GROMACS .gro file of N, CA and C in nm:
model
  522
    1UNK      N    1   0.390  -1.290   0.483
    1UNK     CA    2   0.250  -1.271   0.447
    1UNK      C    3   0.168  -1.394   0.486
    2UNK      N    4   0.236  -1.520   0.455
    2UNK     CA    5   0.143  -1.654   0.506
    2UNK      C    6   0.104  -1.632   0.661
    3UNK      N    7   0.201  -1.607   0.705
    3UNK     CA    8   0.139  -1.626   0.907
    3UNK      C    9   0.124  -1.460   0.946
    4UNK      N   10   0.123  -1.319   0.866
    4UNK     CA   11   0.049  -1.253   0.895
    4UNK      C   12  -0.090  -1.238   0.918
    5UNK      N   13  -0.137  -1.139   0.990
    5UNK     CA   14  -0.240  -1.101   1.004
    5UNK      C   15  -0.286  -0.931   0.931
    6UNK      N   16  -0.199  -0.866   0.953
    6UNK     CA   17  -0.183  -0.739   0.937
    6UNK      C   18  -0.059  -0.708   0.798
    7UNK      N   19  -0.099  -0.627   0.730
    7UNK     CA   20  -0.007  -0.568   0.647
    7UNK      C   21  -0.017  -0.432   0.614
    8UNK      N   22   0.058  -0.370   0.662
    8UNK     CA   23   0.088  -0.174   0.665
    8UNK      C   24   0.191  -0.155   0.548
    9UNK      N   25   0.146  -0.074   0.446
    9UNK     CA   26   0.266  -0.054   0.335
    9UNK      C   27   0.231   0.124   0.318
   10UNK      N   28   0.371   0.199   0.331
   10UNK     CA   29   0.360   0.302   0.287
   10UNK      C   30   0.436   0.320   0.159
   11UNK      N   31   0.379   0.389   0.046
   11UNK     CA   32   0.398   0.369  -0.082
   11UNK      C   33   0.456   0.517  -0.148
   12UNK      N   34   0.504   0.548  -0.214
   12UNK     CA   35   0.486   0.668  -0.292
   12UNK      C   36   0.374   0.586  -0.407
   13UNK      N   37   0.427   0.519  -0.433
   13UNK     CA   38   0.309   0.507  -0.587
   13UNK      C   39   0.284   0.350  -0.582
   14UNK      N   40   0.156   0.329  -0.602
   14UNK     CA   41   0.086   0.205  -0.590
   14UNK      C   42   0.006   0.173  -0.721
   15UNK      N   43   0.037   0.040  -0.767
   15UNK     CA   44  -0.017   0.008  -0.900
   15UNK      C   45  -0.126  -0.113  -0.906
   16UNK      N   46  -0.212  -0.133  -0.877
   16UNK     CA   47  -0.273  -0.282  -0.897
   16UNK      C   48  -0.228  -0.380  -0.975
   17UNK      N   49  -0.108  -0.363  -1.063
   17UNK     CA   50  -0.042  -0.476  -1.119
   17UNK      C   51   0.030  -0.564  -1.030
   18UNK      N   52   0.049  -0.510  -0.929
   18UNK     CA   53   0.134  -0.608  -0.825
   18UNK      C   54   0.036  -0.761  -0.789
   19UNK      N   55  -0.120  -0.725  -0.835
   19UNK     CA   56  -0.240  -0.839  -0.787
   19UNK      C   57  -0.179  -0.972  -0.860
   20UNK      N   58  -0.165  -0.892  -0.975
   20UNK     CA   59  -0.105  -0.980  -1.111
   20UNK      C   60   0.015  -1.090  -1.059
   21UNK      N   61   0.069  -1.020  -0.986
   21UNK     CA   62   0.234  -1.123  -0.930
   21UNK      C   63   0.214  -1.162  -0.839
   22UNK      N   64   0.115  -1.159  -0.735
   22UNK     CA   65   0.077  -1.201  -0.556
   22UNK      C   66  -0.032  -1.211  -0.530
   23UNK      N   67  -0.129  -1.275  -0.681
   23UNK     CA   68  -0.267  -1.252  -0.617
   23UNK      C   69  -0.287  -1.410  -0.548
   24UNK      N   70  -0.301  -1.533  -0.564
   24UNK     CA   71  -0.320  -1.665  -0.476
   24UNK      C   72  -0.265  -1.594  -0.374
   25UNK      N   73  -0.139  -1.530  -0.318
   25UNK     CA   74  -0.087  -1.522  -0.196
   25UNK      C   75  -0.176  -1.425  -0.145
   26UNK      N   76  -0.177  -1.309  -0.195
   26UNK     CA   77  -0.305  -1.185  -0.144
   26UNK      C   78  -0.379  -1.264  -0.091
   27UNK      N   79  -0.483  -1.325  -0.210
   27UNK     CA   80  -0.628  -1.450  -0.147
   27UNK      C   81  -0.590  -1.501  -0.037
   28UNK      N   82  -0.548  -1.550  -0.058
   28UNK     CA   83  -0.493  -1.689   0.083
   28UNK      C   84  -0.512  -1.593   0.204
   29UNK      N   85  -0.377  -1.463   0.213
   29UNK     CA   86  -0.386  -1.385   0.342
   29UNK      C   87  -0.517  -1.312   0.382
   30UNK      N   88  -0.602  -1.274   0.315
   30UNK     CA   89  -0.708  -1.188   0.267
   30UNK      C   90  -0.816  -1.316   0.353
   31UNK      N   91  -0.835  -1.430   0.265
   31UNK     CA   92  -0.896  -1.539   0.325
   31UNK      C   93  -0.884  -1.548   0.462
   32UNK      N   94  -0.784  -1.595   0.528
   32UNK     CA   95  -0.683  -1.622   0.650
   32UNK      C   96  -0.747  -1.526   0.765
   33UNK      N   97  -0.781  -1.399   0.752
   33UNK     CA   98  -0.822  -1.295   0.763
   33UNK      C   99  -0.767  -1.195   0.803
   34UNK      N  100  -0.675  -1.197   0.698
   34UNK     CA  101  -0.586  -1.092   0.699
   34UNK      C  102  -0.606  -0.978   0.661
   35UNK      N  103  -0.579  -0.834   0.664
   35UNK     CA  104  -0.603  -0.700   0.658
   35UNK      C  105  -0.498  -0.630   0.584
   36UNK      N  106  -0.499  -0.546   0.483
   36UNK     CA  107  -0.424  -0.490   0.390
   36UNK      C  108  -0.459  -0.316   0.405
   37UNK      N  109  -0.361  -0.248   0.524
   37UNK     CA  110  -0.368  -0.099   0.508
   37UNK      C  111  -0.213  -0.029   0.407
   38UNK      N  112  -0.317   0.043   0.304
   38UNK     CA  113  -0.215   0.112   0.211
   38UNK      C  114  -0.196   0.277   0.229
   39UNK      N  115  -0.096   0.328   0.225
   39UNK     CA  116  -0.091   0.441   0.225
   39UNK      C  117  -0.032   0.482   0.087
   40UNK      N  118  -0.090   0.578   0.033
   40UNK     CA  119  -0.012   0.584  -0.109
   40UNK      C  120  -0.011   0.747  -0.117
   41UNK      N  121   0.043   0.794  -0.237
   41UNK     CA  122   0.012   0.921  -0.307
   41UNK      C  123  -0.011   0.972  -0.401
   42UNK      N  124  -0.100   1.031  -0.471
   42UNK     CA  125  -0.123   1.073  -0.634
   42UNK      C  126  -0.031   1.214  -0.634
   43UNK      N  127  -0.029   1.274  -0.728
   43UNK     CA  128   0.102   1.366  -0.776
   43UNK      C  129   0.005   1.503  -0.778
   44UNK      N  130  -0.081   1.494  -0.660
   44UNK     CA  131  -0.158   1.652  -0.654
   44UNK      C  132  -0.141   1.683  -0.546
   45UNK      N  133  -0.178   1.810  -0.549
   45UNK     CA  134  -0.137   1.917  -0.403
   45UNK      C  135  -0.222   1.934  -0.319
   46UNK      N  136  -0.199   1.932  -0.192
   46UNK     CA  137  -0.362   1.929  -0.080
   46UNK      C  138  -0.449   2.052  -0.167
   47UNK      N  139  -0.355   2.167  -0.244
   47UNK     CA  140  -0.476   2.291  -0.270
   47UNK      C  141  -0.556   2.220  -0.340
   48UNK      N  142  -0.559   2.148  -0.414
   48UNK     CA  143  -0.611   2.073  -0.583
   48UNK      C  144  -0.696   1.947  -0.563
   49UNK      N  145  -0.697   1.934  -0.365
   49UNK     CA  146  -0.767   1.817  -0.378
   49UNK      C  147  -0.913   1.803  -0.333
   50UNK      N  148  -0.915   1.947  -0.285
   50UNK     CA  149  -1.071   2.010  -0.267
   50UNK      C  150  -1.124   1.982  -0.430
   51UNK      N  151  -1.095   2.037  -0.487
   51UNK     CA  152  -1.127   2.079  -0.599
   51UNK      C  153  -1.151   1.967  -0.668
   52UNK      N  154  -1.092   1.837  -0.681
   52UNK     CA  155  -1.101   1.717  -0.746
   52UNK      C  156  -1.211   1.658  -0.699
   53UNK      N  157  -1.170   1.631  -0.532
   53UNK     CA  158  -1.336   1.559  -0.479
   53UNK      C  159  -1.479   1.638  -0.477
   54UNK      N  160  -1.486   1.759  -0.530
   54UNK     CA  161  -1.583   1.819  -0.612
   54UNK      C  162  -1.658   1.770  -0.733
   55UNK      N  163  -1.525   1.775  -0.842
   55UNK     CA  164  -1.535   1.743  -0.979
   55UNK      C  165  -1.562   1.590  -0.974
   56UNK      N  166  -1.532   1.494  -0.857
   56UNK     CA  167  -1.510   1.378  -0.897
   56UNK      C  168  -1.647   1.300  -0.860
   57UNK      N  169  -1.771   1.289  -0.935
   57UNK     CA  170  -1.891   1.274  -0.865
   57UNK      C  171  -1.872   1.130  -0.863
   58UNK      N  172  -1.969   1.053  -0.834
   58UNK     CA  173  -1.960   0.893  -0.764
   58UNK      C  174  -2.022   0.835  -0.953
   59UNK      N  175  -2.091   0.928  -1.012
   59UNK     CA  176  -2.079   0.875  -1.183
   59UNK      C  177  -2.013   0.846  -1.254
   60UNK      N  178  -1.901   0.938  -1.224
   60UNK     CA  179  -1.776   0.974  -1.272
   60UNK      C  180  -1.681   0.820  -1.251
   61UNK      N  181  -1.703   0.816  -1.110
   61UNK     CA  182  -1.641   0.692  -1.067
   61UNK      C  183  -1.634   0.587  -1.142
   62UNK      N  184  -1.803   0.525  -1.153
   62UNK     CA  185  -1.857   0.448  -1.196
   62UNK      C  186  -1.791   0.404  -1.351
   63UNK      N  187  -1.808   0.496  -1.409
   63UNK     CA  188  -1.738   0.525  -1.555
   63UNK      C  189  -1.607   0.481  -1.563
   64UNK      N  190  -1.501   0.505  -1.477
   64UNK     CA  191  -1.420   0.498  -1.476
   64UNK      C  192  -1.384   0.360  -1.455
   65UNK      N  193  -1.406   0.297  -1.286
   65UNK     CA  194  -1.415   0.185  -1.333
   65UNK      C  195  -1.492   0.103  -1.422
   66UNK      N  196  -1.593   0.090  -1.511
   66UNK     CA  197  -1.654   0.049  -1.617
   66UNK      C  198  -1.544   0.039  -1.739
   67UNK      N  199  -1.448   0.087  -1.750
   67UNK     CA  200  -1.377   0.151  -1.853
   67UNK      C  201  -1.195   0.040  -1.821
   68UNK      N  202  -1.173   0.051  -1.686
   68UNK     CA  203  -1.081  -0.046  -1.615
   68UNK      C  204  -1.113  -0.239  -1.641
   69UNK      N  205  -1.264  -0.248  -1.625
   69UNK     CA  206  -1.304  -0.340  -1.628
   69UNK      C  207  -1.307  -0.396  -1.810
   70UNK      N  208  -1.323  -0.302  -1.841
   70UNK     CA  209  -1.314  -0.367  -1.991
   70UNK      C  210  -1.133  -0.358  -2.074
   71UNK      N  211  -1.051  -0.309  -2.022
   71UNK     CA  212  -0.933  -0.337  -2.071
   71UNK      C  213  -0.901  -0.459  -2.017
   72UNK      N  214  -0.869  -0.572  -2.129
   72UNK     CA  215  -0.807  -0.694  -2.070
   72UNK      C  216  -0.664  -0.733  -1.964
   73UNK      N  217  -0.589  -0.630  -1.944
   73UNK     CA  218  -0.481  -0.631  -1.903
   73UNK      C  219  -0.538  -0.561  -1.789
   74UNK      N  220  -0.592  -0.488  -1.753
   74UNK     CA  221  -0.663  -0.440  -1.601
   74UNK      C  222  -0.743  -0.502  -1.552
   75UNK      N  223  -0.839  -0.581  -1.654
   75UNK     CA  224  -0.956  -0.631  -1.568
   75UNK      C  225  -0.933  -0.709  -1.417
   76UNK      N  226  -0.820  -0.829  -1.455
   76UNK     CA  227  -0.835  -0.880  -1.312
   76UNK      C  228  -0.772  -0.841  -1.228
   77UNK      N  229  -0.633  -0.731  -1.243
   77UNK     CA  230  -0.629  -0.707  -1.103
   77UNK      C  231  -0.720  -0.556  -1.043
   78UNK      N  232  -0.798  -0.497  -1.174
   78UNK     CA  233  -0.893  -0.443  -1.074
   78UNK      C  234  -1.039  -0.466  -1.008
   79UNK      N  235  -1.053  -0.617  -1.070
   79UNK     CA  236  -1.176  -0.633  -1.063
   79UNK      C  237  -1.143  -0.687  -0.862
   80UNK      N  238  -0.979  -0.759  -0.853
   80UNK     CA  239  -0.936  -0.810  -0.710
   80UNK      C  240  -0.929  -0.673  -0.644
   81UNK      N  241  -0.864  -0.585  -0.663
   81UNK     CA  242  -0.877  -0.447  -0.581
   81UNK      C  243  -1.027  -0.402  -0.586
   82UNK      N  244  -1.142  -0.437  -0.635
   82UNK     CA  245  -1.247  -0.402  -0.586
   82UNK      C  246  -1.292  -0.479  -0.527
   83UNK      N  247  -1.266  -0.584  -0.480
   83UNK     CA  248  -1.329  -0.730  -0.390
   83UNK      C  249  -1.254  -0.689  -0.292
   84UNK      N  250  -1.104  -0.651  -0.272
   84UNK     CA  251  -1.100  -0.671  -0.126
   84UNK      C  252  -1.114  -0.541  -0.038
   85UNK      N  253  -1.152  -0.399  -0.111
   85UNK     CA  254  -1.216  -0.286  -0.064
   85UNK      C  255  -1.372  -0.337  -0.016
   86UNK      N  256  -1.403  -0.404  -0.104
   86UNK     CA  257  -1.548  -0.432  -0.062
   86UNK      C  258  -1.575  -0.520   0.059
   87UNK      N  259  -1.488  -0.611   0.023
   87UNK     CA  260  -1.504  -0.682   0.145
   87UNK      C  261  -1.403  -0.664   0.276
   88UNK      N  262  -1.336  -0.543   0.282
   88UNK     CA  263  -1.268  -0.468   0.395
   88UNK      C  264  -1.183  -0.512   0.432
   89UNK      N  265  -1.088  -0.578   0.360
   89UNK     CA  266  -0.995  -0.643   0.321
   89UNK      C  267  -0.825  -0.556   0.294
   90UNK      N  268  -0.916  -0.448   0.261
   90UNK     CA  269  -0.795  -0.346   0.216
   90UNK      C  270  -0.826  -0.153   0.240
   91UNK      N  271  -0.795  -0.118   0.292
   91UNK     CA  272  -0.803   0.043   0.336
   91UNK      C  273  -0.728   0.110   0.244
   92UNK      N  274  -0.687   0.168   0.164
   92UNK     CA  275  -0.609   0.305   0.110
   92UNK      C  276  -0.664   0.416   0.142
   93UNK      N  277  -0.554   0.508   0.213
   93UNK     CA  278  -0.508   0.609   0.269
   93UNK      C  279  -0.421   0.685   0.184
   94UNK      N  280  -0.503   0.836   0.125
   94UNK     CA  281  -0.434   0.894   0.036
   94UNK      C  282  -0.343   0.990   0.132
   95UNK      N  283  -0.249   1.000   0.066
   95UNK     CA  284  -0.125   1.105   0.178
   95UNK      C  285  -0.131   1.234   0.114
   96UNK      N  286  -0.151   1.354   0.140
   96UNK     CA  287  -0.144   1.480   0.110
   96UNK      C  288  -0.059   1.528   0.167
   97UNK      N  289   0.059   1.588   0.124
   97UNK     CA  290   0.140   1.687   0.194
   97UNK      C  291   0.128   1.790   0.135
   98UNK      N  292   0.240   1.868   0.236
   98UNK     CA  293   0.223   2.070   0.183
   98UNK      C  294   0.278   2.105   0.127
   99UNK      N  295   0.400   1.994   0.099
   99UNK     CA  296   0.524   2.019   0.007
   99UNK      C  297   0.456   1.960  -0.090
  100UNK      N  298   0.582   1.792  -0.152
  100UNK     CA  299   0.562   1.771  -0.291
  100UNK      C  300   0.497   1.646  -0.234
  101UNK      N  301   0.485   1.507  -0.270
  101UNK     CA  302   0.460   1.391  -0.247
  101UNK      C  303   0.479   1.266  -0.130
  102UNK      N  304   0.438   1.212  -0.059
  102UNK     CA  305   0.448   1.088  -0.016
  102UNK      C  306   0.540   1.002  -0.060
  103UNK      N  307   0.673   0.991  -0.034
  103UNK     CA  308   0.730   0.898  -0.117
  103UNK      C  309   0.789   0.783  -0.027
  104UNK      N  310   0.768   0.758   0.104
  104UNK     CA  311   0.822   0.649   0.164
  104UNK      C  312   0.817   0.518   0.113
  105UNK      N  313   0.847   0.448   0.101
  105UNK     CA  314   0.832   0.287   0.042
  105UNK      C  315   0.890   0.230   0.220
  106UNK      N  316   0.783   0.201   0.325
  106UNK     CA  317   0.793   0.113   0.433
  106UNK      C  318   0.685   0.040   0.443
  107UNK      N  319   0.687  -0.071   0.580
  107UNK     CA  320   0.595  -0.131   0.593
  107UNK      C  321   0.602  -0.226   0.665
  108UNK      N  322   0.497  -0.286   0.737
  108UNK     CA  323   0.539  -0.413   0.833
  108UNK      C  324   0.414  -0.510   0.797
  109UNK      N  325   0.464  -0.585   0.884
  109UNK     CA  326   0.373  -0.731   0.849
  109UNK      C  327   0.353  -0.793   1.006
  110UNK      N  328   0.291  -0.783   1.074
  110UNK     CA  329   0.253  -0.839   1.215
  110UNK      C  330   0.089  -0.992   1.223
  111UNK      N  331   0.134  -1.053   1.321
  111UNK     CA  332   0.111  -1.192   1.287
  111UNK      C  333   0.013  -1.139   1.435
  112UNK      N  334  -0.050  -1.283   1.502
  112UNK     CA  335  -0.149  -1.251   1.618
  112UNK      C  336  -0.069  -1.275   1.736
  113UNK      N  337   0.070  -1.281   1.739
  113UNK     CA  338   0.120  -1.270   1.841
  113UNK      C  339   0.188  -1.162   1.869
  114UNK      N  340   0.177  -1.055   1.783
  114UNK     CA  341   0.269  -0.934   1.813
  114UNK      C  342   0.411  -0.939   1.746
  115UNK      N  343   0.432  -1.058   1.689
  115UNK     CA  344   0.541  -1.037   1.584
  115UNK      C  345   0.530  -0.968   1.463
  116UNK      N  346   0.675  -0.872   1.476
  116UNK     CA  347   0.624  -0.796   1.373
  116UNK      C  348   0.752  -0.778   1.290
  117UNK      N  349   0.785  -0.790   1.127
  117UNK     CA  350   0.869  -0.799   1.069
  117UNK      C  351   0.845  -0.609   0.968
  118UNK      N  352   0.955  -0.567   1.008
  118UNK     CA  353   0.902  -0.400   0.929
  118UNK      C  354   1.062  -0.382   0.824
  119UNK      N  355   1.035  -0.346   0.712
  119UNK     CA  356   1.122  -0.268   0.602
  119UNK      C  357   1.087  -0.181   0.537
  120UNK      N  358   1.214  -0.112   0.527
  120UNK     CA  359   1.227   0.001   0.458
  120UNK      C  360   1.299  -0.027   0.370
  121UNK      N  361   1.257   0.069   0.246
  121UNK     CA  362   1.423   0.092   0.123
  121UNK      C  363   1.333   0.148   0.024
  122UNK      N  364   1.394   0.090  -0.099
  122UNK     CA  365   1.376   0.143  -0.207
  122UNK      C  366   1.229   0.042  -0.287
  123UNK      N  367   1.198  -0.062  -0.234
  123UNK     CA  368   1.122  -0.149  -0.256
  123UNK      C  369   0.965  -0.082  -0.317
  124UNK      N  370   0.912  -0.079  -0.457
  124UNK     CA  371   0.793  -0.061  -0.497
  124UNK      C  372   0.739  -0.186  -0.477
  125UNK      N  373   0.577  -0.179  -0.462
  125UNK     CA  374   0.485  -0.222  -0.534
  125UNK      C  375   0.369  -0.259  -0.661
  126UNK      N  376   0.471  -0.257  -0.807
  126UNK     CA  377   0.438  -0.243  -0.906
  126UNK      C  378   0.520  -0.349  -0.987
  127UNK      N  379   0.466  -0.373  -1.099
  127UNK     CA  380   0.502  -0.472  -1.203
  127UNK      C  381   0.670  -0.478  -1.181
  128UNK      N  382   0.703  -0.371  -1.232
  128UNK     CA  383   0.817  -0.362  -1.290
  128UNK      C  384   0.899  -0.345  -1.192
  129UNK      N  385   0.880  -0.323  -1.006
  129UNK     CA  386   0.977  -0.360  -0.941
  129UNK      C  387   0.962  -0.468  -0.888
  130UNK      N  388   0.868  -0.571  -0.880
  130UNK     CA  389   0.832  -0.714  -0.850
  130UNK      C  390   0.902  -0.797  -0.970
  131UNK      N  391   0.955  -0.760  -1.048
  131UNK     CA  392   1.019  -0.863  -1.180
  131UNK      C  393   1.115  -0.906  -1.130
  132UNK      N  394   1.177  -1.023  -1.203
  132UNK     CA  395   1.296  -1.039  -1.174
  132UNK      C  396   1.414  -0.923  -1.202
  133UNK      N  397   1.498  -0.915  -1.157
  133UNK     CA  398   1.599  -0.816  -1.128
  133UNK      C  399   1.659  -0.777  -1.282
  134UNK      N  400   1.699  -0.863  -1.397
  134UNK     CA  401   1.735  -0.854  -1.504
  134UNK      C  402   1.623  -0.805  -1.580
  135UNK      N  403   1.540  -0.803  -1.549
  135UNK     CA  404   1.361  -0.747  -1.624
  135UNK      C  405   1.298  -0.639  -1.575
  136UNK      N  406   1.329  -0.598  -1.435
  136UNK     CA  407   1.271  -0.520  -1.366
  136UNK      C  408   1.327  -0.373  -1.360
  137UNK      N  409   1.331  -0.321  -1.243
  137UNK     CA  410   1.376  -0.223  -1.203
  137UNK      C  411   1.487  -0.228  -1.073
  138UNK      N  412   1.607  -0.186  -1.071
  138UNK     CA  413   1.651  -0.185  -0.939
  138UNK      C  414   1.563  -0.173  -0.786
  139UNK      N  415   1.574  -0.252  -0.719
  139UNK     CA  416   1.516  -0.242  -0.588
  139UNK      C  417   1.602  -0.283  -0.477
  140UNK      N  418   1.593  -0.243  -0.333
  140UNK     CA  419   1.652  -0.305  -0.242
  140UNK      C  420   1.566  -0.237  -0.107
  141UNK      N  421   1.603  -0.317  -0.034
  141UNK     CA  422   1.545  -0.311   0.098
  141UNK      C  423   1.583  -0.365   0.199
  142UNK      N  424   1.551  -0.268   0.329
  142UNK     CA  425   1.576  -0.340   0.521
  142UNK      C  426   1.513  -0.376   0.582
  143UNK      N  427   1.528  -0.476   0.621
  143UNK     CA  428   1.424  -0.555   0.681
  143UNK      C  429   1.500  -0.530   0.877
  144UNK      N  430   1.402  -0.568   0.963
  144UNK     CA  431   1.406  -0.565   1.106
  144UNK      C  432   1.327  -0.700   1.198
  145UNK      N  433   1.335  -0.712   1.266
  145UNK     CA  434   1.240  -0.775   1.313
  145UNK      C  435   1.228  -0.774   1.487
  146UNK      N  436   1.100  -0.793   1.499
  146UNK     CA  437   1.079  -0.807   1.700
  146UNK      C  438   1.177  -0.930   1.759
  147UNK      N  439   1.214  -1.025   1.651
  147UNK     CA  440   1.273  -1.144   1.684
  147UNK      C  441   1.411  -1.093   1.715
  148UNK      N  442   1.467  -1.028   1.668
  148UNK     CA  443   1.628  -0.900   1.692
  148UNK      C  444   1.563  -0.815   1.778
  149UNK      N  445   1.639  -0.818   1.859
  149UNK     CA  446   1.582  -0.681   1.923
  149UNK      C  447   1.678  -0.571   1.900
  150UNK      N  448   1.819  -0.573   1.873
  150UNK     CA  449   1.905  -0.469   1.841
  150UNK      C  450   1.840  -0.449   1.668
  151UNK      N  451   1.817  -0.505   1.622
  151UNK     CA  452   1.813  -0.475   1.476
  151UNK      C  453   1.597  -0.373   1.502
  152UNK      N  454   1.570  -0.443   1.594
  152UNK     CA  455   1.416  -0.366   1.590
  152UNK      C  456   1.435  -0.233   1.663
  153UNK      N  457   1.573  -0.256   1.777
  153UNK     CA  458   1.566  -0.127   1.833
  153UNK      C  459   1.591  -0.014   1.747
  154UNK      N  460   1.717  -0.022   1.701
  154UNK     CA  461   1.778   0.042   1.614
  154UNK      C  462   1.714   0.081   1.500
  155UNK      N  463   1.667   0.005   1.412
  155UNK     CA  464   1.567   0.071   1.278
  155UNK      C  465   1.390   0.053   1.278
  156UNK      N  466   1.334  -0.101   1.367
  156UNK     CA  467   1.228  -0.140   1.289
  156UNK      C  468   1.150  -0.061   1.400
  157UNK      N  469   1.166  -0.046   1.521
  157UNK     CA  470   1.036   0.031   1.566
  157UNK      C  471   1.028   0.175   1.516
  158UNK      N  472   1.156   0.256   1.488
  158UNK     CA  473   1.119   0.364   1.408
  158UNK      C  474   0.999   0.360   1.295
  159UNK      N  475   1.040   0.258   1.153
  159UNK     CA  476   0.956   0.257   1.098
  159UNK      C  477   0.843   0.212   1.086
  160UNK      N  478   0.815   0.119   1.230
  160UNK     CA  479   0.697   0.076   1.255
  160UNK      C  480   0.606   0.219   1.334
  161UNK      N  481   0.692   0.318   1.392
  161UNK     CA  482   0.606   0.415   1.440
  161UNK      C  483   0.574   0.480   1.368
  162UNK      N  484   0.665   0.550   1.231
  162UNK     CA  485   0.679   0.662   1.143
  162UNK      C  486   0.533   0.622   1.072
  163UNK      N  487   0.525   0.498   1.036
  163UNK     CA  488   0.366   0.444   0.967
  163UNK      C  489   0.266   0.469   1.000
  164UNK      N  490   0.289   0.430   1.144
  164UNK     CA  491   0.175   0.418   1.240
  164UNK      C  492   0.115   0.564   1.232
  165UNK      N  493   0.181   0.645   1.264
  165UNK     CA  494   0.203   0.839   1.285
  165UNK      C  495   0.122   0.863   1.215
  166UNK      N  496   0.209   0.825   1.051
  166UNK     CA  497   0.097   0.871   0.938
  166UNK      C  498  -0.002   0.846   0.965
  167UNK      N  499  -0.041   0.740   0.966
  167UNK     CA  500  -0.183   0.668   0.969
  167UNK      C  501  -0.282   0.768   1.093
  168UNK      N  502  -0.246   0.794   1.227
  168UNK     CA  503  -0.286   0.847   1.319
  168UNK      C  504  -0.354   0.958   1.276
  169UNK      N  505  -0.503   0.950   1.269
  169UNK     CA  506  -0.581   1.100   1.244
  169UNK      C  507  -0.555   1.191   1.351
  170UNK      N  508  -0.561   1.155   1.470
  170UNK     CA  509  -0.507   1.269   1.542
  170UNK      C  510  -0.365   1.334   1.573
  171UNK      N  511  -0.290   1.341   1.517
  171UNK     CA  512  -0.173   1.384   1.457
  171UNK      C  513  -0.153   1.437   1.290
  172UNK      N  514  -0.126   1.543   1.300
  172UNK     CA  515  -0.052   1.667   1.208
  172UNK      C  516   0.046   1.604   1.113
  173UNK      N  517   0.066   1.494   1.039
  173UNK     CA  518   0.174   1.442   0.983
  173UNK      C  519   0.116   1.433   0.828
  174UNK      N  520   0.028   1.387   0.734
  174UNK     CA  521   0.026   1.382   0.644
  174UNK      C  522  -0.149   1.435   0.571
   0.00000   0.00000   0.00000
């Protein structure tokens, strides 16, 4: 994250408590001018999501965060997830599928030379898999890198494309 530029994370479930455990480092990269694209998923069905961004007027919003901002245990890491949306810092990309959910946990980290470090596994972004291991939740993860080239051939450009894909509006994938 220090000598990135770029950070791609595909998530099943994304928590803003993670600000809480990596926010100086966030800042710093964020500062640096670094870029934070998220892909995540909420637990609704493409039918259900017409229907929400209907119901969900920009008041509604408002309220909502108003309501985030005053719980002491949310306030700061959502008051940081609204600074670095604002200041374009961070993209989230909701994933809709036809089946059930988004659940990949990948992601890479690419610097201004085209180095690019990408993993996959079981790895969240939330409190309780950022803890220490005796406190937390089981986690593990694969890492690749451009610096291997058998280890990038073999796994990391897959999951550096499979991201990318998603992400691609002109492609049929999520």
């Amino acid at each position: 994250l220090r000598v990135s530029r770029s950070y791609v994370r595909g998530a099943g479930y994304f928590n803003s408590s993670v600000f809480r455990l990596m926010h100086s480092e966030i800042l710093e990269f964020c500062i640096g001018g670094g870029h934070i694209t998220l892909v995540t998923s909420p637990e609704i069905h493409e039918k259900d999501y017409e229907k929400i961004l209907e119901a969900y007027s920009e008041e509604s919003f408002k309220r909502d965060l108003e309501e985030l901002l005053q719980d002491p245990v949310l306030r700061e890491p959502t008051e940081m997830l609204c600074a670095l949306i604002q200041n374009g810092k961070l993209d989230i990309h909701i994933a809709l599928l036809r089946g059930e959910i988004y659940h990949h946990k990948k992601g890479y980290f690419e610097d201004d030379f085209g180095n690019i470090v990408a993993f996959d596994g079981s790895g969240n972004e939330t409190l309780s898999a950022l803890k220490p291991f005796d406190r937390g939740n089981a986690e593990s993860f694969n890492i690749a890198s451009t610096c291997n080239k058998l280890s990038w051939n073999m796994y990391g450009r897959f999951w550096y494309d499979d991201l990318n894909g998603t992400l691609d509006k002109k492609k049929d994938s999520t």
